[in-house]
Short mmCIF file of C-alpha atoms and ligand atoms in Angstrom, two decimals:
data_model
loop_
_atom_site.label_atom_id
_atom_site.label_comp_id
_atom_site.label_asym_id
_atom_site.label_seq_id
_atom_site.Cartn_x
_atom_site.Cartn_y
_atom_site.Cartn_z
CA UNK T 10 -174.79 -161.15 -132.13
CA UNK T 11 -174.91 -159.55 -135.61
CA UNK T 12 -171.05 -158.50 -136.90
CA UNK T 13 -170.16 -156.04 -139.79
CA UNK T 14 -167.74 -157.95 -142.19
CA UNK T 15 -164.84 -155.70 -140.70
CA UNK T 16 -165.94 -156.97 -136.87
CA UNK T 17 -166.28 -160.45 -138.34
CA UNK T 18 -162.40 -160.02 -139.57
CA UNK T 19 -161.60 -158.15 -135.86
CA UNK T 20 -162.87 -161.48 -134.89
CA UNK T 21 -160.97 -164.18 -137.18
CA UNK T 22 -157.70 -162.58 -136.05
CA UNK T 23 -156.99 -160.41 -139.55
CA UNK T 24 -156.40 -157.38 -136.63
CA UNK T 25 -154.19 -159.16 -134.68
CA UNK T 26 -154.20 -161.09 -131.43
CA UNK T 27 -155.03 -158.30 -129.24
CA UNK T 28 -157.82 -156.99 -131.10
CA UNK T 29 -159.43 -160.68 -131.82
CA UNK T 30 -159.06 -160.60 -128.07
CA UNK T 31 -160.70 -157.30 -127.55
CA UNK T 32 -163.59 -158.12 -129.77
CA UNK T 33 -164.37 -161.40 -128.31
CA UNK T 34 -164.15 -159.81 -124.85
CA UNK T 35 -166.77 -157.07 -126.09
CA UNK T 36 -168.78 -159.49 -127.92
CA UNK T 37 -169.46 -161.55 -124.63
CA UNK T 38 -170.10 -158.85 -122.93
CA UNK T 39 -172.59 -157.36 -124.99
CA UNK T 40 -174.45 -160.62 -124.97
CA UNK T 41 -174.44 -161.04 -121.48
CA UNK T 42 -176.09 -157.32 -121.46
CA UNK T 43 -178.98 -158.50 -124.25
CA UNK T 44 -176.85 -156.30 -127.16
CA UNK T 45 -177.99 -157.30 -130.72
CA UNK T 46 -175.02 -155.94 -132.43
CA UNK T 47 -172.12 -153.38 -131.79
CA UNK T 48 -172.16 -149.63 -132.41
CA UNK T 49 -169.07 -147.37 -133.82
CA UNK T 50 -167.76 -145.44 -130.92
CA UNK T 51 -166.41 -142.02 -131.54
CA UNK T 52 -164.29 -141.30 -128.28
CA UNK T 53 -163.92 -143.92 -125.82
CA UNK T 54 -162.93 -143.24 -121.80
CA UNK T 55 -160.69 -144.92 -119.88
CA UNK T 56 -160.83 -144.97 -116.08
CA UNK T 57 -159.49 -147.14 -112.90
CA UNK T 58 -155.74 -146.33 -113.89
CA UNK T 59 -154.88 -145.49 -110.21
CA UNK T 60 -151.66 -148.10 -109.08
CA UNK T 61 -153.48 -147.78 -106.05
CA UNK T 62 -156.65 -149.23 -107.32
CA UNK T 63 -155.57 -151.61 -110.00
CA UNK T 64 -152.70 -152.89 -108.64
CA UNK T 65 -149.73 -155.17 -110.06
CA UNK T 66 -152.33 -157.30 -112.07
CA UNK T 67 -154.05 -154.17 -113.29
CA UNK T 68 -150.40 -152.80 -114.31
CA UNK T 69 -149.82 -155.93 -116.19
CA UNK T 70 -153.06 -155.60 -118.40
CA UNK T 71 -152.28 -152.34 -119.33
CA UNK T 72 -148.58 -153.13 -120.64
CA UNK T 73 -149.49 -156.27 -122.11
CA UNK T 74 -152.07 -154.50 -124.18
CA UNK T 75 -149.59 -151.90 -125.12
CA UNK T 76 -146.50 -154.13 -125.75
CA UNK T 77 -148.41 -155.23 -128.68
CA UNK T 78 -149.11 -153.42 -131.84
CA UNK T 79 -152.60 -152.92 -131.71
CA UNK T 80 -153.43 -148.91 -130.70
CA UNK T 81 -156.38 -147.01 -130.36
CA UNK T 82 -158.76 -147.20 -133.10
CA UNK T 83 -160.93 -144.40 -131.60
CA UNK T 84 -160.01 -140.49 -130.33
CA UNK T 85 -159.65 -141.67 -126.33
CA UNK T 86 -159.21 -140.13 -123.09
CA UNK T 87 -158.16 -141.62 -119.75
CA UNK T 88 -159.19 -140.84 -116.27
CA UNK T 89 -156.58 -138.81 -113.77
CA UNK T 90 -153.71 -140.60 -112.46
CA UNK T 91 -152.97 -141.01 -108.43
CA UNK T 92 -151.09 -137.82 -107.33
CA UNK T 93 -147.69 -140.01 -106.72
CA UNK T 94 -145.38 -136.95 -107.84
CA UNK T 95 -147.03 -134.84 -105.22
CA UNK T 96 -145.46 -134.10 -101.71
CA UNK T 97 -147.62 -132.95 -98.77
CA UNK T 98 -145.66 -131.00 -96.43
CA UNK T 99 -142.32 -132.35 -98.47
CA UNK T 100 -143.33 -135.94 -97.44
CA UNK T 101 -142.96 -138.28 -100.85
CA UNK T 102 -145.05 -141.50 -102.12
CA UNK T 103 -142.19 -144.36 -102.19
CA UNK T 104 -140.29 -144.73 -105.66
CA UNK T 105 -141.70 -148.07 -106.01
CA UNK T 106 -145.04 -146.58 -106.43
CA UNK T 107 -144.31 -143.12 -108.54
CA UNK T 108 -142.84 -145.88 -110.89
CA UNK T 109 -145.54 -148.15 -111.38
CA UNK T 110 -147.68 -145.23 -111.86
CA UNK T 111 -145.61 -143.73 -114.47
CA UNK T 112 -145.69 -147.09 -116.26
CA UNK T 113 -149.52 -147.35 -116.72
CA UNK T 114 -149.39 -143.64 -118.19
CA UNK T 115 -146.82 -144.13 -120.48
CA UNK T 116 -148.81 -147.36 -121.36
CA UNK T 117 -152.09 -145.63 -122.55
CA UNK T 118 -150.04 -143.11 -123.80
CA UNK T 119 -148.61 -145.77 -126.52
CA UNK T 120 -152.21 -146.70 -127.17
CA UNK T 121 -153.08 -143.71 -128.09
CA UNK T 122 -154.87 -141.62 -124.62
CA UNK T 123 -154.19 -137.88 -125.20
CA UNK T 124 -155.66 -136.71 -121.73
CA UNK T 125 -155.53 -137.55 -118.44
CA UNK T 126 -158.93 -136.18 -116.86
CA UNK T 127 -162.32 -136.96 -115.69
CA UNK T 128 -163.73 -133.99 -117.19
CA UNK T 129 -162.96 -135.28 -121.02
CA UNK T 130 -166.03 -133.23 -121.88
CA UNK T 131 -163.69 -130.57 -121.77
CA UNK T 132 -161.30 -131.42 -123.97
CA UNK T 133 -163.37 -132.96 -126.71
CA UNK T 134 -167.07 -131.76 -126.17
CA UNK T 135 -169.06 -134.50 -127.60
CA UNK T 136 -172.53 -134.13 -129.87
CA UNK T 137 -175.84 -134.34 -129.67
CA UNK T 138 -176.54 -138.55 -130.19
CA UNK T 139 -172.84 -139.41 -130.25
CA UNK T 140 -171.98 -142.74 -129.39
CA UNK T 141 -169.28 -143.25 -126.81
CA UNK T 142 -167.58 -145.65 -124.65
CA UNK T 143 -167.35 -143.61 -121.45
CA UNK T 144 -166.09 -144.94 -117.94
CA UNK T 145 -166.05 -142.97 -115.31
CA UNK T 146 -169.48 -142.24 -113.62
CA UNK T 147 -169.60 -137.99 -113.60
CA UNK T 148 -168.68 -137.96 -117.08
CA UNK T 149 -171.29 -140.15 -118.29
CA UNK T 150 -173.40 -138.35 -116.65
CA UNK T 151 -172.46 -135.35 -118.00
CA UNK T 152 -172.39 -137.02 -121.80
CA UNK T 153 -175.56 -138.54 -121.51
CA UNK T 154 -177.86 -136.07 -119.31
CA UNK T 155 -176.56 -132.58 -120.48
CA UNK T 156 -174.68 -133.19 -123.86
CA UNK T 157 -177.62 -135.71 -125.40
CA UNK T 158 -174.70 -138.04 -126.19
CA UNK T 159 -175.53 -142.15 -125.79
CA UNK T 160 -172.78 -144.06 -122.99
CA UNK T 161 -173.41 -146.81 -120.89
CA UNK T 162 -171.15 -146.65 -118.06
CA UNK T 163 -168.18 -148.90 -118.29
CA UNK T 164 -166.05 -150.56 -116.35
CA UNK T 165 -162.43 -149.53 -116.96
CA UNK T 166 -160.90 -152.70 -118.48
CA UNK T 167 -163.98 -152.99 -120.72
CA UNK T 168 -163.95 -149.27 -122.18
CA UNK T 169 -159.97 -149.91 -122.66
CA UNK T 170 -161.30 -152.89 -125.44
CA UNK T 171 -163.99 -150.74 -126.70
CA UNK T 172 -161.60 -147.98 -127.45
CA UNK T 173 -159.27 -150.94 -129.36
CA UNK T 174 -162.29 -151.72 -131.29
CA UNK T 175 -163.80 -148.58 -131.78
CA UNK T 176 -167.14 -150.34 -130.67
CA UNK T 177 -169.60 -150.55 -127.74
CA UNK T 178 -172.58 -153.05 -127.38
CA UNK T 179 -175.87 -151.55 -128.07
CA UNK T 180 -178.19 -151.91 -125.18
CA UNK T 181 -178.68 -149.49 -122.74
CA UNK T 182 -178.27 -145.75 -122.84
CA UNK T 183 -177.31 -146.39 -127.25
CA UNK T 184 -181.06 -146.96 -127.46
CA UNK T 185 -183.13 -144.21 -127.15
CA UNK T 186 -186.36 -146.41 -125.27
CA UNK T 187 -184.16 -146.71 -122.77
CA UNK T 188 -183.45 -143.28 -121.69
CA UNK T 189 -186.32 -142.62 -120.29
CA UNK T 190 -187.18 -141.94 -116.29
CA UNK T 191 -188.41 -144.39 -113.42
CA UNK T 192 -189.75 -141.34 -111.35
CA UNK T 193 -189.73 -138.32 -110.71
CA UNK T 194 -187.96 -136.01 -107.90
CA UNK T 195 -188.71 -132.68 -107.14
CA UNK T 196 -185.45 -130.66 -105.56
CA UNK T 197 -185.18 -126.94 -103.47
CA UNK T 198 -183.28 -124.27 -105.60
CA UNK T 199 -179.60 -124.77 -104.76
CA UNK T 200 -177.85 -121.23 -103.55
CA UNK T 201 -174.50 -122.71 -104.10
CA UNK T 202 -171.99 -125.06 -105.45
CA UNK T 203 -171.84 -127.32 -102.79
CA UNK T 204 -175.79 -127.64 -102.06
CA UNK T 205 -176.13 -128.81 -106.05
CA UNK T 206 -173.50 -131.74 -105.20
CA UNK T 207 -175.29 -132.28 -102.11
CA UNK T 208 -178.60 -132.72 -103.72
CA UNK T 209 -177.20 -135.27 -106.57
CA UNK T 210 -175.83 -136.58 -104.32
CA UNK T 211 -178.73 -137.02 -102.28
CA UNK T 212 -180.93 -138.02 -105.05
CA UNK T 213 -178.91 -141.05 -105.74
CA UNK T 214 -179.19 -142.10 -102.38
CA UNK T 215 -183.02 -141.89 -102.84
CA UNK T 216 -182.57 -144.95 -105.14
CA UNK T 217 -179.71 -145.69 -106.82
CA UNK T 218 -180.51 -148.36 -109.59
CA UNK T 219 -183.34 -146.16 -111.09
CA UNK T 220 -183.16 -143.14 -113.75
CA UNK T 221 -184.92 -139.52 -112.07
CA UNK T 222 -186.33 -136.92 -113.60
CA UNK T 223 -185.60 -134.23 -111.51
CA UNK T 224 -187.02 -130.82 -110.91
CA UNK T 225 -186.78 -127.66 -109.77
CA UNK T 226 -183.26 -127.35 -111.23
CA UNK T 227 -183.63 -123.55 -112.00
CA UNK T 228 -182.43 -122.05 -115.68
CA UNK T 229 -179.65 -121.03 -116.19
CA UNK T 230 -177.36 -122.51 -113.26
CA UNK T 231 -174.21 -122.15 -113.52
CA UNK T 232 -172.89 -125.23 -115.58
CA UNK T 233 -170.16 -126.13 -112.60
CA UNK T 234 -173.21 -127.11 -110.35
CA UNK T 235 -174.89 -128.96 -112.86
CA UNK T 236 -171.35 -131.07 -113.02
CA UNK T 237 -171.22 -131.48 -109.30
CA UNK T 238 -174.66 -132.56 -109.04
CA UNK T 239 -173.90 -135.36 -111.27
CA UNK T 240 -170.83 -136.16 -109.85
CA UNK T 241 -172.50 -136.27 -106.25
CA UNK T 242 -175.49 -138.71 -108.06
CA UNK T 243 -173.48 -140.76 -109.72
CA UNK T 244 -171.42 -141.75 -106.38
CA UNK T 245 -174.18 -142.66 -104.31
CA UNK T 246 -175.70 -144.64 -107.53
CA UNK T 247 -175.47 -146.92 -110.62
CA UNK T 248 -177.36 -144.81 -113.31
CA UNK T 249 -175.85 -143.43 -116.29
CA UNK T 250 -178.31 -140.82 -116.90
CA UNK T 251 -180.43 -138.15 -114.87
CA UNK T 252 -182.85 -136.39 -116.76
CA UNK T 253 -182.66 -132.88 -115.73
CA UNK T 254 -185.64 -130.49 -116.91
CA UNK T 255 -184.63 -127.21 -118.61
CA UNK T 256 -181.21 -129.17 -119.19
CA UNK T 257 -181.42 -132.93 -120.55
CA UNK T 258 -181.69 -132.56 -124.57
CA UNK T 259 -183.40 -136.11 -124.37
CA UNK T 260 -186.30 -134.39 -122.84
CA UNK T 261 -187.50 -132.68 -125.82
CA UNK T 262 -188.66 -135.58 -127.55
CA UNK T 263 -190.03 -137.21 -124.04
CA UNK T 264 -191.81 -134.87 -122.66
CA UNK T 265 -195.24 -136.09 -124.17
CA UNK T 266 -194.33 -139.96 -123.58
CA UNK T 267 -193.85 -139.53 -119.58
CA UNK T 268 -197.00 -140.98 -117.37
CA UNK T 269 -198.51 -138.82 -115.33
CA UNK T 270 -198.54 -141.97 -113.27
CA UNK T 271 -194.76 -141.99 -112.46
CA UNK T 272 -194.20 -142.22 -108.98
CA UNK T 273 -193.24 -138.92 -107.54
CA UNK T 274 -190.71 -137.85 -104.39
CA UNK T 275 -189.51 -135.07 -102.91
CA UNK T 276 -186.31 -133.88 -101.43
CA UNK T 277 -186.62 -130.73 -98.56
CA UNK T 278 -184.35 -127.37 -98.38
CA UNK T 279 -183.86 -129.18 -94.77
CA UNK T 280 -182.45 -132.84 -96.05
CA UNK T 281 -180.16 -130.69 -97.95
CA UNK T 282 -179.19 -128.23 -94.58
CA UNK T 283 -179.23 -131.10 -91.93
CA UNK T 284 -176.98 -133.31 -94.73
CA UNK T 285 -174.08 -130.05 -94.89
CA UNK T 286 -174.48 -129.78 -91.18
CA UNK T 287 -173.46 -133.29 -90.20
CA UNK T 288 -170.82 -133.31 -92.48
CA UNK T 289 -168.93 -129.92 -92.49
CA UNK T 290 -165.87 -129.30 -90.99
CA UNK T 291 -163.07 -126.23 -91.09
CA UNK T 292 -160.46 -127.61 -90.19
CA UNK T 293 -158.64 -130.27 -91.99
CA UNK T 294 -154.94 -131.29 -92.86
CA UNK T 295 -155.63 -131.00 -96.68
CA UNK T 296 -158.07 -129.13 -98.47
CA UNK T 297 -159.13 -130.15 -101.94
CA UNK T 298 -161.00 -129.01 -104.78
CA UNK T 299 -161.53 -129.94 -108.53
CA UNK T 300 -163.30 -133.23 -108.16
CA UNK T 301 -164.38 -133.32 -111.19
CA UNK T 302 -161.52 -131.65 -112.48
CA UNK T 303 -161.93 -127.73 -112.43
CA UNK T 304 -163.03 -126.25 -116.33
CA UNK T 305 -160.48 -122.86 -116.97
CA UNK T 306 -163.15 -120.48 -116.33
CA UNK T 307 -163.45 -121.24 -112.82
CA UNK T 308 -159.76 -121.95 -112.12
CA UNK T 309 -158.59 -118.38 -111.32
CA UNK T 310 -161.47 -117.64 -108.82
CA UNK T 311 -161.29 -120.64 -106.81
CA UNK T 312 -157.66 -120.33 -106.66
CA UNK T 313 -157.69 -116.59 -105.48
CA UNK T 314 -160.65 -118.03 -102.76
CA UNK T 315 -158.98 -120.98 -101.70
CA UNK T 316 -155.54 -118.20 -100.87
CA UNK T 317 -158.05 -115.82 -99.40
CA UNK T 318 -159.73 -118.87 -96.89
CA UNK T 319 -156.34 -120.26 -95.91
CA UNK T 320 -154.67 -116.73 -95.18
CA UNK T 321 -157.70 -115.46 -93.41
CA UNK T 322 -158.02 -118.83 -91.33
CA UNK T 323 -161.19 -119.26 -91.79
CA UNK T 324 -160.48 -123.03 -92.72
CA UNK T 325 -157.56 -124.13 -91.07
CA UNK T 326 -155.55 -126.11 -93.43
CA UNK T 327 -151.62 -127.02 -93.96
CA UNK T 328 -152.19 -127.75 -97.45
CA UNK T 329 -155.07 -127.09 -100.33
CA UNK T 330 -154.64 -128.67 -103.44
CA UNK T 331 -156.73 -127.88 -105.81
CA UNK T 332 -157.13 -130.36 -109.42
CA UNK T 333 -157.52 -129.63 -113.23
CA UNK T 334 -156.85 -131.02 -116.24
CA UNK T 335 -154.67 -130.77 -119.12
CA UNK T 336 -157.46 -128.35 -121.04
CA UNK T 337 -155.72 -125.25 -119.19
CA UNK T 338 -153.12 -123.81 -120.61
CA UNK T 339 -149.85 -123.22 -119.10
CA UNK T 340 -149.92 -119.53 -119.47
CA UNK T 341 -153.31 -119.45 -117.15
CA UNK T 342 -151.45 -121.49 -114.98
CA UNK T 343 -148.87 -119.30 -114.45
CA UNK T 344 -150.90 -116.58 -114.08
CA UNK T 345 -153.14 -118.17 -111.85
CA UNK T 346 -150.47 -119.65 -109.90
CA UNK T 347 -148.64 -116.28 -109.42
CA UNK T 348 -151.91 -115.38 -107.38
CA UNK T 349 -150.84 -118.54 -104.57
CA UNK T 350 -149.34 -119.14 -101.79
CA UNK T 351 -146.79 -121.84 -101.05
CA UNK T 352 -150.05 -123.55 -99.47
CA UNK T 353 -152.51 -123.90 -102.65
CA UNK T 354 -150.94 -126.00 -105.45
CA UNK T 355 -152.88 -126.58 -108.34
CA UNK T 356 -152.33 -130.06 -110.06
CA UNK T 357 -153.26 -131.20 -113.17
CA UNK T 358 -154.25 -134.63 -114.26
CA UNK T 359 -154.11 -136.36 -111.08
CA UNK T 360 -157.18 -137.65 -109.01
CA UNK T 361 -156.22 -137.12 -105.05
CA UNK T 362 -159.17 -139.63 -104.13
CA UNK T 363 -157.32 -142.37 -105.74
CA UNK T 364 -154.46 -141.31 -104.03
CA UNK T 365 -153.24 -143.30 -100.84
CA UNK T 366 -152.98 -139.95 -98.77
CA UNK T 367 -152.92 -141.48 -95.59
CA UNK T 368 -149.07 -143.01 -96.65
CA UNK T 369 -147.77 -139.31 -97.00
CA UNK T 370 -149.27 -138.20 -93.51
CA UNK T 371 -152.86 -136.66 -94.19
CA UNK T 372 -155.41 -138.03 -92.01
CA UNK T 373 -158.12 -135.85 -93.00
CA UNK T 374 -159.49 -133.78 -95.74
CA UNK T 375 -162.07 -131.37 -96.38
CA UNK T 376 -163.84 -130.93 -99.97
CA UNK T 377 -166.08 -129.49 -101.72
CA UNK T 378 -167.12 -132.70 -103.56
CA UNK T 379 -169.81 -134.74 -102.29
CA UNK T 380 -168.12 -137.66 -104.67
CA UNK T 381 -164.91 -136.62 -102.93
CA UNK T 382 -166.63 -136.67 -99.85
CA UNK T 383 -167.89 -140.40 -100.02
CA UNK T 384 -165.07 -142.30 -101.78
CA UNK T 385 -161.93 -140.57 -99.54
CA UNK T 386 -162.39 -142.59 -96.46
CA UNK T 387 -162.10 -145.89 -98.88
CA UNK T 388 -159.89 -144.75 -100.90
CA UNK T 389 -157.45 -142.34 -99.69
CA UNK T 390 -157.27 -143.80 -96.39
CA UNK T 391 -158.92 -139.93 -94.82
CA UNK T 392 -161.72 -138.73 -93.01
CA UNK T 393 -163.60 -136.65 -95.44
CA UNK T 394 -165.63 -133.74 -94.46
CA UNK T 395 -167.38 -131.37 -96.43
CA UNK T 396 -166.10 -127.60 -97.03
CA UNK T 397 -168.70 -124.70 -97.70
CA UNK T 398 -166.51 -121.74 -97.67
CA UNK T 399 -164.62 -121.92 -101.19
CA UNK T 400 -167.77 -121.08 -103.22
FE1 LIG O 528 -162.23 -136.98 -110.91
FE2 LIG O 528 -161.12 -138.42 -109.07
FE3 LIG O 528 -163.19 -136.95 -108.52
S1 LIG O 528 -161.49 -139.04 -111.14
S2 LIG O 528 -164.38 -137.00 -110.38
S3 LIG O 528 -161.16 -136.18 -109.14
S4 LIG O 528 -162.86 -139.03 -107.82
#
């Protein structure tokens, strides 16, 4: 692979140990993936920071990276946290945990992270052919198919390096030859928030190691959907990028380069009914909302709906918690929060899926995420069922 002089010197050590590490890591990597060189990153994304996920050996990575003196070389975000300093019902996660998790923050905290979210889109908005090193599948998706920015999607460990080196192999979505679709699938109009997450998610089940281009997506929908349809695609598949028309900026210079001859499928208003049908519930012990995180303009409605369903009993719940990030303020969360009930607590920066739930006494949860809905059960040790009533 073809290095700059100041990768070559990242390489011979002149960095340090951890970033001779990091490049040689990336470097293998990237020639494993067919990468001819590296590209400059401009924000990299960190994700799988979850004690519950990585573990004691993922804990260790993290420190022994930071116990060193390399840092950050690139603006970086992380992904949320597990919700360790959260009680449901007054029931706690053991000390053991809430301190292991507090150690991997205050880890990528040294190297540099600045936010805890997997909605980093809205706390630095990327541009239009930006290169980044983004894990986390919904905001890839959301970089690559509505900003026009160029991520592969990484695995956590691997973006941590990138962000070290400020550099990403360039294969894949970096090239523009490869954003291109392998069909096309026509969708129904969604009439809500949790039809557009059911229809991602839907589409990815379709076939999830090829790129759509869907439509029927009408114009202007609200930009919340859009994000929950690509949340919902990218957990039932692989791709980095859906092509959305009226939305994707790559289609403006496609448009005359796709074959008539792509294959073409269709999902029906009633694969999208029969889906909510068999998997809606109302009553649950937790419900949850703000997977992916919850921008500030929607945060005061859903939390005035989410009192409104809980004191009206139309979803019978004991708790609702409902997730943001770091990107609203505290004033708007006081506000917000003086509309609540004991009930609805709003979090910020944590990720409830990669929560153990199950070890503070929820057995089941209902969401309006179809990426919640899939990767609870795993996860958080829940049933999952889906809940059409907040929006
Ligand atoms: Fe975010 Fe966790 Fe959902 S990282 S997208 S709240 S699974």
């Amino acid at each position: 692979m073809y290095l700059s002089r100041e990768e070559e010197m990242m390489w011979n050590g002149e960095f340090g140990d951890i970033i001779e590490r990091a490049i040689k890591a990336v470097v293998r990597y990237g020639e494993l993936m067919g990468a001819d060189r590296l590209v400059k990153i401009s924000h990299a994304h960190v994700s799988g920071i979850s004690i519950f996920n990585i573990g004691d050996a993922g804990l260790s990575f993290i420190e022994d990276v930071a116990e060193g003196n390399a840092r950050f070389r690139v603006y970086t975000t992380a992904n949320p946290y597990a919700a360790v300093d959260t009680t449901f019902e007054g029931r706690a996660f053991n000390d053991v945990i809430v301190a292991k998790q507090r150690r991997i923050i205050e880890s990528l905290r040294k190297l540099g992270a600045t936010a805890f979210t997997c909605a980093p889109y809205y706390v630095r908005r990327p541009g239009l052919g930006e290169h980044l090193a983004w894990a986390e599948s919904n905001a890839v998706l959301y970089a690559n198919s509505v900003v026009g920015a160029m991520t592969n999607r990484e695995g956590g460990p691997i973006a941590l390096l990138e962000a070290l080196i400020g550099r990403a192999p360039n294969y894949g979505m970096h090239l523009r030859d490869r954003r291109v679709p392998d069909y096309i699938v026509n969708v129904p109009k969604p009439s809500n928030y949790v039809e557009a997450a059911v229809i991602g998610y839907l589409i990815g089940r379709l076939n999830p190691t090829q790129t759509p281009l869907v439509r029927g997506v009408p114009k202007g929908i609200p930009e919340d959907w859009v994000r929950a349809m690509l949340a919902g695609f990218g957990a039932s598949s692989h791709q980095p990028l859906m092509l959305i028309d009226g939305i994707s900026p790559d289609l403006k210079h496609l448009k005359c380069l796709i074959p008539e001859s792509l294959e073409r499928v269709s999902l029906e208003e009633r694969n999208i009914r029969e889906f909510i049908k068999d998997h809606e519930c109302s009553t649950a012990d937790l419900l949850v909302a703000g997977c992916p995180h919850l921008s500030p303009n929607e945060l005061p409605e859903i939390v005035a709906r989410a009192v409104s369903v809980i004191r009206s009993g139309k979803v019978r719940a004991r708790e609702c918690w409902i997730i943001t990030g770091d990107f609203v303020s505290d004033s708007m969360l006081k506000r917000v929060g003086a509309l609540g009930d004991s009930r609805v607590k709003i979090l910020k920066n944590v990720c409830p899926v990669v929560t153990r739930l199950n070890e503070i006494g929820v057995n089941s949860v209902c969401t309006d995420s179809a990426k919640a809905l899939h990767y609870m059960p795993k996860l958080a040790g829940v049933n999952a069922y889906l809940l059409t009533s907040l929006r």
